[in-house]
Tab-separated table of C-alpha atoms and ligand atoms in Angstrom:
chain	number	residue	atom	x	y	z
A	1	MET	CA	-112.501	-23.147	141.290
A	2	ALA	CA	-109.337	-24.372	140.043
A	3	ARG	CA	-106.266	-21.903	139.518
A	4	LEU	CA	-102.872	-22.375	137.923
A	5	PHE	CA	-99.873	-20.724	139.811
A	6	VAL	CA	-96.415	-20.756	137.480
A	7	ASN	CA	-93.465	-21.476	138.892
A	8	VAL	CA	-90.630	-19.500	136.802
A	9	ASP	CA	-87.449	-20.939	138.231
A	10	HIS	CA	-85.848	-22.220	134.960
A	11	VAL	CA	-86.441	-19.073	133.649
A	12	ALA	CA	-83.545	-18.371	135.465
A	13	THR	CA	-81.453	-21.232	135.582
A	14	ILE	CA	-80.690	-20.518	131.981
A	15	ARG	CA	-79.943	-16.863	133.226
A	16	GLU	CA	-77.894	-18.514	135.374
A	17	ALA	CA	-76.117	-20.336	132.459
A	18	ARG	CA	-74.421	-17.407	131.803
A	19	LYS	CA	-74.303	-15.455	135.603
A	20	THR	CA	-75.815	-12.759	132.643
A	21	LEU	CA	-78.878	-10.605	133.240
A	22	GLU	CA	-81.741	-12.528	130.840
A	23	PRO	CA	-83.547	-13.748	130.819
A	24	ASN	CA	-85.733	-12.476	133.884
A	25	PRO	CA	-88.179	-14.478	135.525
A	26	LEU	CA	-89.825	-11.246	136.518
A	27	SER	CA	-90.907	-10.669	133.336
A	28	ALA	CA	-91.744	-14.208	132.239
A	29	ALA	CA	-94.136	-13.996	135.452
A	30	LEU	CA	-95.420	-10.927	134.038
A	31	LEU	CA	-95.910	-12.596	130.700
A	32	ALA	CA	-97.724	-15.903	133.053
A	33	GLU	CA	-99.978	-13.159	134.473
A	34	ARG	CA	-100.755	-11.601	130.978
A	35	ALA	CA	-101.855	-14.966	129.496
A	36	GLY	CA	-104.356	-16.058	132.987
A	37	ALA	CA	-101.541	-17.062	135.566
A	38	HIS	CA	-103.152	-17.183	138.881
A	39	GLY	CA	-100.165	-16.739	140.365
A	40	ILE	CA	-96.753	-17.177	140.403
A	41	THR	CA	-94.331	-19.497	142.262
A	42	ILE	CA	-90.460	-19.858	142.633
A	43	HIS	CA	-88.423	-21.451	145.108
A	44	LEU	CA	-85.638	-20.101	146.315
A	45	ARG	CA	-82.788	-23.304	146.789
A	46	GLU	CA	-80.674	-23.202	149.170
A	47	ASP	CA	-77.302	-23.041	146.878
A	48	ARG	CA	-78.969	-20.604	144.841
A	49	ARG	CA	-78.967	-22.315	141.554
A	50	HIS	CA	-80.966	-20.441	139.816
A	51	ILE	CA	-83.880	-18.035	141.982
A	52	GLN	CA	-81.282	-15.695	143.612
A	53	ASP	CA	-82.994	-13.464	146.804
A	54	ASN	CA	-82.930	-10.541	144.675
A	55	ASP	CA	-85.426	-12.145	142.355
A	56	VAL	CA	-87.378	-13.035	144.811
A	57	TYR	CA	-87.981	-8.783	146.241
A	58	ASN	CA	-88.259	-8.129	142.631
A	59	ILE	CA	-91.186	-10.825	141.626
A	60	LYS	CA	-92.693	-9.868	144.735
A	61	GLN	CA	-92.900	-6.351	144.072
A	62	GLY	CA	-93.885	-6.678	140.749
A	63	ILE	CA	-96.738	-9.102	140.059
A	64	THR	CA	-99.811	-8.741	140.553
A	65	THR	CA	-100.802	-11.709	141.537
A	66	PRO	CA	-100.064	-14.285	144.337
A	67	LEU	CA	-96.700	-15.283	145.320
A	68	ASN	CA	-95.826	-18.639	146.282
A	69	LEU	CA	-92.528	-19.271	147.686
A	70	GLU	CA	-91.255	-22.543	147.790
A	71	MET	CA	-88.426	-22.995	150.062
A	72	ALA	CA	-87.011	-25.993	152.404
A	73	PRO	CA	-87.761	-25.160	156.222
A	74	THR	CA	-84.351	-23.740	157.347
A	75	GLN	CA	-83.885	-20.908	159.851
A	76	GLU	CA	-82.567	-19.085	157.033
A	77	MET	CA	-85.690	-19.373	154.744
A	78	VAL	CA	-87.853	-18.685	157.602
A	79	ASP	CA	-85.759	-15.484	157.855
A	80	LEU	CA	-86.020	-13.865	154.486
A	81	ALA	CA	-89.785	-14.843	154.128
A	82	LEU	CA	-90.925	-13.317	157.547
A	83	LYS	CA	-89.002	-10.384	154.949
A	84	VAL	CA	-90.683	-10.793	151.457
A	85	LYS	CA	-93.736	-11.873	153.354
A	86	PRO	CA	-95.591	-13.887	149.879
A	87	TYR	CA	-98.937	-14.646	149.647
A	88	GLN	CA	-97.758	-17.935	150.598
A	89	ILE	CA	-95.041	-19.945	151.459
A	90	SER	CA	-94.748	-24.036	150.350
A	91	LEU	CA	-92.016	-25.704	152.663
A	92	VAL	CA	-90.177	-28.692	150.167
A	93	PRO	CA	-87.298	-30.912	151.187
A	94	GLU	CA	-84.136	-30.151	149.898
A	95	LYS	CA	-81.162	-31.793	149.191
A	96	ARG	CA	-78.127	-30.440	147.605
A	97	GLN	CA	-76.937	-33.500	145.011
A	98	GLU	CA	-80.763	-33.694	143.651
A	99	ILE	CA	-81.510	-32.090	140.232
A	100	THR	CA	-85.387	-31.158	141.870
A	101	THR	CA	-87.025	-31.950	144.369
A	102	GLU	CA	-87.219	-36.093	144.872
A	103	GLY	CA	-90.230	-36.955	147.315
A	104	GLY	CA	-92.411	-35.247	149.632
A	105	LEU	CA	-91.578	-33.590	153.097
A	106	ASP	CA	-91.752	-36.419	156.247
A	107	VAL	CA	-93.991	-34.494	157.632
A	108	ILE	CA	-94.670	-37.010	160.795
A	109	SER	CA	-90.843	-36.686	162.112
A	110	GLN	CA	-91.131	-32.671	162.368
A	111	GLU	CA	-94.318	-31.923	163.436
A	112	GLU	CA	-92.706	-29.742	166.284
A	113	VAL	CA	-89.980	-27.536	163.826
A	114	LEU	CA	-93.274	-27.351	161.439
A	115	SER	CA	-95.964	-25.726	163.431
A	116	GLY	CA	-93.276	-23.385	165.167
A	117	ILE	CA	-92.846	-22.195	161.098
A	118	ARG	CA	-96.645	-22.605	160.885
A	119	GLN	CA	-97.123	-20.190	163.774
A	120	LYS	CA	-94.837	-17.217	162.616
A	121	MET	CA	-96.298	-17.839	158.809
A	122	HIS	CA	-99.533	-17.226	160.479
A	123	ALA	CA	-98.493	-14.535	162.581
A	124	ASN	CA	-97.440	-12.609	159.730
A	125	GLY	CA	-100.721	-13.414	157.198
A	126	ILE	CA	-99.100	-15.932	155.470
A	127	LEU	CA	-100.471	-18.998	153.853
A	128	PHE	CA	-98.823	-22.055	155.410
A	129	SER	CA	-98.428	-25.067	152.801
A	130	LEU	CA	-96.259	-28.360	152.842
A	131	PHE	CA	-95.442	-30.279	150.166
A	132	ILE	CA	-96.428	-34.239	150.239
A	133	ASP	CA	-96.311	-37.892	148.891
A	134	PRO	CA	-99.841	-39.062	148.607
A	135	ASP	CA	-100.048	-40.571	151.553
A	136	LEU	CA	-102.696	-40.822	154.487
A	137	GLU	CA	-100.269	-40.803	157.267
A	138	GLN	CA	-98.769	-37.521	155.790
A	139	VAL	CA	-101.945	-35.656	155.518
A	140	LYS	CA	-103.275	-36.611	158.813
A	141	ALA	CA	-100.027	-34.683	160.753
A	142	CYS	CA	-100.560	-31.849	158.612
A	143	GLN	CA	-103.870	-31.654	159.729
A	144	ARG	CA	-102.338	-32.052	163.455
A	145	ILE	CA	-99.410	-28.995	162.399
A	146	GLN	CA	-102.078	-26.763	161.144
A	147	ALA	CA	-101.903	-26.325	158.041
A	148	ASP	CA	-103.651	-24.355	155.211
A	149	SER	CA	-102.944	-26.357	152.880
A	150	ILE	CA	-101.661	-29.601	150.932
A	151	GLU	CA	-99.662	-29.905	147.593
A	152	ILE	CA	-99.253	-33.385	146.568
A	153	ASN	CA	-96.436	-34.623	145.285
A	154	THR	CA	-97.485	-35.706	141.586
A	155	GLY	CA	-93.748	-36.676	140.715
A	156	THR	CA	-94.137	-40.488	141.184
A	157	TYR	CA	-97.193	-40.751	138.830
A	158	THR	CA	-95.631	-38.735	136.133
A	159	GLU	CA	-92.752	-40.732	135.631
A	160	LEU	CA	-94.389	-44.024	135.682
A	161	ASP	CA	-94.966	-45.940	131.946
A	162	SER	CA	-97.157	-48.695	132.593
A	163	SER	CA	-100.669	-48.004	133.204
A	164	GLU	CA	-101.703	-50.091	136.039
A	165	ALA	CA	-98.823	-48.510	137.784
A	166	ILE	CA	-100.263	-44.970	136.816
A	167	LYS	CA	-104.193	-46.100	138.450
A	168	LEU	CA	-102.386	-46.761	141.538
A	169	GLU	CA	-100.867	-43.953	142.337
A	170	LEU	CA	-103.801	-41.789	140.730
A	171	ASP	CA	-106.061	-44.160	143.390
A	172	ARG	CA	-103.892	-42.621	146.061
A	173	ILE	CA	-103.467	-39.044	145.284
A	174	GLN	CA	-107.054	-39.531	144.813
A	175	LYS	CA	-107.103	-40.961	148.589
A	176	SER	CA	-105.020	-38.516	150.038
A	177	CYS	CA	-107.158	-35.494	148.564
A	178	THR	CA	-110.705	-37.084	150.155
A	179	GLN	CA	-109.133	-36.971	153.328
A	180	ALA	CA	-106.907	-33.904	152.856
A	181	ARG	CA	-110.276	-32.347	151.762
A	182	GLU	CA	-112.069	-34.036	155.259
A	183	LEU	CA	-109.731	-33.331	157.396
A	184	GLY	CA	-110.392	-29.142	156.112
A	185	LEU	CA	-107.001	-29.045	154.729
A	186	LYS	CA	-107.008	-26.867	150.844
A	187	VAL	CA	-105.722	-29.578	148.261
A	188	PHE	CA	-102.659	-28.361	145.502
A	189	ALA	CA	-100.837	-30.849	143.572
A	190	GLY	CA	-97.523	-30.051	140.924
A	191	HIS	CA	-94.566	-31.664	140.134
A	192	GLY	CA	-94.153	-33.324	136.388
A	193	LEU	CA	-97.002	-32.312	134.801
A	194	ASN	CA	-97.312	-31.595	131.308
A	195	TYR	CA	-100.091	-31.091	129.028
A	196	HIS	CA	-101.171	-35.385	129.024
A	197	ASN	CA	-100.204	-35.879	132.539
A	198	ILE	CA	-102.571	-32.837	133.729
A	199	LYS	CA	-105.342	-34.262	132.495
A	200	ALA	CA	-105.792	-37.024	135.078
A	201	ILE	CA	-104.813	-35.044	138.134
A	202	ALA	CA	-107.057	-31.867	136.681
A	203	GLN	CA	-110.513	-34.115	137.225
A	204	ILE	CA	-109.192	-34.759	140.712
A	205	GLU	CA	-112.091	-32.279	141.831
A	206	GLU	CA	-110.620	-31.989	145.675
A	207	ILE	CA	-107.361	-30.028	143.603
A	208	GLU	CA	-107.082	-26.646	144.036
A	209	GLU	CA	-104.097	-25.000	142.654
A	210	PHE	CA	-101.706	-26.461	139.940
A	211	ASN	CA	-98.199	-25.624	140.439
A	212	ILE	CA	-96.196	-25.997	137.549
A	213	GLY	CA	-93.042	-24.690	135.779
A	214	HIS	CA	-90.787	-27.051	133.774
A	215	PHE	CA	-92.975	-27.947	131.270
A	216	ILE	CA	-94.202	-24.925	131.021
A	217	VAL	CA	-90.879	-23.507	130.640
A	218	GLY	CA	-89.384	-25.746	128.563
A	219	GLN	CA	-93.268	-25.087	125.384
A	220	ALA	CA	-92.045	-21.124	126.121
A	221	VAL	CA	-88.938	-21.545	124.094
A	222	TYR	CA	-90.609	-22.450	121.383
A	223	VAL	CA	-93.959	-20.984	121.190
A	224	GLY	CA	-93.784	-18.310	123.789
A	225	MET	CA	-94.450	-17.844	127.425
A	226	GLU	CA	-98.072	-16.498	126.927
A	227	ASN	CA	-99.418	-19.328	124.750
A	228	ALA	CA	-97.914	-21.893	126.242
A	229	VAL	CA	-99.500	-21.216	129.699
A	230	LYS	CA	-102.396	-20.164	127.503
A	231	GLU	CA	-102.163	-23.637	126.788
A	232	MET	CA	-102.001	-25.460	130.161
A	233	ILE	CA	-105.105	-23.358	131.038
A	234	ARG	CA	-107.021	-25.170	128.634
A	235	ASN	CA	-105.958	-28.453	129.106
A	236	ILE	CA	-107.338	-27.761	132.932
A	237	GLU	CA	-110.224	-26.423	131.985
A	238	MET	CA	-111.081	-29.098	129.387
A	239	ALA	CA	-110.311	-31.512	131.778
A	240	ARG	CA	-112.371	-29.862	134.529
A	241	GLY	CA	-114.935	-29.126	132.344
A	242	GLN	CA	-115.277	-25.400	133.782
A	243	LYS	CA	-113.134	-22.377	132.955
A	244	ILE	CA	-110.599	-21.669	136.053
B	1	LIG	N1	-94.317	-28.189	143.241
B	1	LIG	C1	-93.068	-28.679	144.076
B	1	LIG	C2	-92.825	-28.491	145.509
B	1	LIG	C3	-92.054	-28.217	143.530
B	1	LIG	O1	-90.867	-28.419	144.297
B	1	LIG	C4	-91.779	-28.377	141.884
B	1	LIG	C5	-90.349	-28.048	141.555
B	1	LIG	O2	-89.822	-26.660	141.944
B	1	LIG	C6	-93.085	-27.734	140.912
B	1	LIG	C7	-94.602	-28.115	141.962
B	1	LIG	C8	-92.954	-27.554	139.616
B	1	LIG	O3	-92.649	-28.673	138.664
B	1	LIG	P1	-91.948	-28.652	137.680
B	1	LIG	O4	-91.401	-28.157	136.916
B	1	LIG	O5	-92.078	-30.224	137.506
B	1	LIG	O6	-93.357	-28.281	137.152
């Protein structure tokens, strides 16, 4: 069973370009749901460059599918997550200067802190996921701190040009997914995915959830949100050989 979570951050990016009220990421989330998205993802960044605090509350209230809240492992974000109570939080590393998330979390170097956050989320019925690079040692660390799931960073894979390098990266991703599943972790994937590069990723049967944002919002400019989401679902289904 695979699920598509649609990330609507960049609907807010367009709105914030003018600091007005439109377009509204909640409206986009509702259209994504109508098109068959299984959940909605948003990333509340420390610098509030796209999603704002109000959006988090409005989207949590307004959608009917699960909300996955991406956030940095900071006290401010932990406090907010405990107020909002999303279905799931996904911890990501965050740097102010970066254009988008660059690389996965280094779980190994902060197991104690992350484990503390995991305990707080579980005490409040919130699932706990960690965005990591396809690295076997990071996968093991995620299991040690009793995460529910990992999200494999597909960003490197999506940026490679040579077929040899792509093959090697897909092999790393597959090995990490296999190991995570063996250790009892659920496996998700995301970053940089589009209609073309999703194919090889969707064929990895361990992956249960895909988080896709920028490309879908970009396509929505041409064909509308619903069509863009439906087309992504169709691509995942074709690669999997099954309905999702
Ligand atoms: N997963 C994580 C952890 C992310 O930080 C992002 C970007 O916000 C995505 C998935 C979605 O990536 P993209 O917008 O490139 O589809």
